[in-house]
Amino acid sequence: MGRKNIGMKLVKDKASRQVTFSKRRNGVFKKANELVTLCAAEVAIIAFSPGEKPFLFGHPSVEDVSERFLNADSMPKQHGDDPKQEGGMQEPNQELTEVLKQLEVEKKRGKELDKALADQSTCVFKKPITQLNKDELMNLKTALEKLHEDVKSHVSEIEASASLLLLNKATENSDD
């Protein structure tokens, strides 16, 4: 068949959206790699799939680039480092910093959840709620409150990612 130009609009079918994401993600990562090779640039990209799975590309590594970015405030300013001259990139960079911090928190929480799932012998959720005693009910309440906070945190992370994507689209459209 060959390649055809796809209009820039949301892909409605979830399976097609995932395939499109995978192909385009690979293309973005390939372009980032070319930028690294051609210009000796340090690059970090974080993309969340429609299934909310994070995908990372970084050279020399995402951690190194994000650490350098996070510590940029402590480095002396050089000529041309004025954010006003960079087209107002300071605010998106701060949002990216927050998303990177949230990603680290989510990674730690994921490890904790994996550990908790591995030790299911203490899980009170296997019994019907009517069979729980007072202590188990209090533990359940605490766990549900923590889950509620985790969900709120995750929603904030998704909103921040969505804001970055919208900002990136707006920047791309203004460059055209």
XYZ file of C-alpha atoms in Angstrom:
176
model
C 0.000 0.000 0.000
C 2.439 2.685 1.032
C 2.436 5.609 3.348
C -0.392 8.053 3.562
C -0.668 11.309 5.427
C -2.861 11.059 8.507
C -4.673 14.166 9.692
C -3.773 15.497 13.121
C -6.753 14.451 15.203
C -7.311 11.993 18.021
C -7.401 8.375 16.877
C -10.748 7.110 18.159
C -10.099 3.346 18.237
C -8.024 2.401 21.322
C -6.078 -0.367 19.574
C -5.253 1.895 16.624
C -4.292 4.673 19.043
C -1.832 2.335 20.783
C -0.306 1.269 17.449
C -0.043 4.901 16.334
C 1.572 5.843 19.636
C 4.132 3.035 19.346
C 5.104 3.931 15.791
C 5.306 7.655 16.450
C 7.140 7.119 19.753
C 9.779 5.144 17.892
C 10.017 7.941 15.340
C 10.447 10.599 18.025
C 13.090 8.518 19.795
C 14.892 7.982 16.475
C 14.912 11.739 15.793
C 16.187 12.385 19.324
C 18.967 9.875 18.738
C 19.880 11.643 15.484
C 19.996 14.961 17.365
C 22.368 13.383 19.883
C 24.569 11.941 17.144
C 24.669 15.023 14.916
C 24.867 17.751 17.558
C 26.295 16.022 20.645
C 23.170 17.181 22.500
C 21.988 15.821 25.823
C 18.363 14.750 25.387
C 15.660 13.320 27.647
C 12.166 12.358 26.523
C 9.380 10.969 28.689
C 6.197 9.810 26.981
C 3.187 8.129 28.559
C 1.306 5.679 26.354
C -2.492 5.653 26.116
C -2.238 2.726 28.550
C -0.398 5.095 30.957
C 2.910 3.224 30.655
C 5.964 5.519 30.695
C 8.533 5.327 27.900
C 11.893 7.014 28.334
C 14.750 8.001 26.051
C 17.818 9.756 27.294
C 21.384 10.409 26.323
C 23.559 9.939 28.251
C 20.554 8.875 30.395
C 17.207 10.360 31.428
C 18.464 10.558 35.019
C 21.644 12.418 34.026
C 19.814 14.900 31.821
C 17.043 15.507 34.364
C 19.602 15.884 37.172
C 21.491 18.429 35.095
C 18.239 20.233 34.340
C 17.142 20.215 37.982
C 20.495 21.606 39.102
C 20.550 24.299 36.407
C 19.482 26.936 38.967
C 22.688 26.388 40.939
C 24.885 26.788 37.855
C 26.095 30.289 36.933
C 24.178 31.897 34.079
C 26.020 32.153 30.814
C 25.438 34.582 28.006
C 22.193 33.689 26.221
C 20.702 31.816 29.184
C 17.981 34.389 29.752
C 14.634 32.526 29.670
C 12.983 35.592 28.108
C 15.234 35.100 25.082
C 14.247 31.438 24.819
C 10.621 32.161 24.046
C 9.258 31.686 27.551
C 10.416 28.095 28.057
C 10.898 28.525 31.804
C 7.314 27.570 32.709
C 7.219 24.394 30.546
C 10.614 23.411 31.957
C 9.258 23.766 35.493
C 6.285 21.581 34.550
C 8.647 18.990 33.086
C 10.641 19.074 36.309
C 7.491 18.397 38.305
C 6.530 15.518 35.998
C 10.020 14.023 36.395
C 9.733 14.268 40.183
C 6.290 12.640 40.076
C 7.676 9.893 37.861
C 10.325 9.076 40.463
C 7.659 8.997 43.175
C 5.523 6.682 41.041
C 8.481 4.360 40.439
C 9.083 4.101 44.189
C 5.395 3.553 44.851
C 5.306 0.866 42.157
C 8.131 -0.985 43.887
C 6.281 -0.731 47.193
C 3.085 -2.049 45.602
C 4.980 -4.933 44.010
C 6.401 -5.805 47.412
C 2.953 -5.608 49.016
C 1.451 -7.821 46.319
C 4.197 -10.374 46.855
C 3.205 -10.588 50.530
C -0.498 -11.297 50.128
C -0.685 -13.454 53.247
C -1.570 -10.353 55.267
C -4.155 -9.087 52.817
C -7.513 -8.377 54.485
C -9.245 -7.900 51.148
C -9.692 -11.637 50.638
C -12.586 -11.743 53.114
C -15.997 -10.162 52.647
C -16.222 -6.850 54.494
C -18.908 -8.225 56.810
C -16.401 -10.770 58.162
C -13.700 -8.237 59.109
C -13.053 -7.388 62.741
C -12.545 -3.841 64.036
C -8.748 -3.798 63.531
C -9.083 -5.169 59.999
C -11.728 -2.560 59.219
C -9.432 0.204 60.492
C -6.589 -1.175 58.347
C -8.948 -1.291 55.382
C -9.999 2.313 56.014
C -6.347 3.427 56.170
C -5.540 1.508 52.981
C -8.514 3.038 51.175
C -7.525 6.537 52.296
C -3.982 5.936 51.011
C -5.405 4.592 47.758
C -7.552 7.729 47.450
C -4.482 9.941 47.911
C -2.526 7.843 45.396
C -5.308 8.182 42.833
C -5.439 11.972 43.352
C -1.666 12.125 42.904
C -1.872 10.033 39.760
C -4.611 12.283 38.353
C -2.395 15.307 39.002
C 0.462 13.585 37.184
C -1.744 12.832 34.200
C -3.026 16.420 34.146
C 0.564 17.710 34.200
C 1.506 15.382 31.348
C -1.542 16.489 29.380
C -0.628 20.142 29.976
C 2.878 19.515 28.673
C 1.506 17.781 25.598
C -0.917 20.635 24.906
C 1.845 23.180 25.446
C 4.116 21.241 23.130
C 1.391 21.125 20.457
C 0.815 24.875 20.841
C 4.548 25.496 20.475
C 4.739 23.261 17.394
C 1.740 25.018 15.817
C 3.223 28.449 16.469
C 6.519 27.367 14.842
C 4.726 26.451 11.587
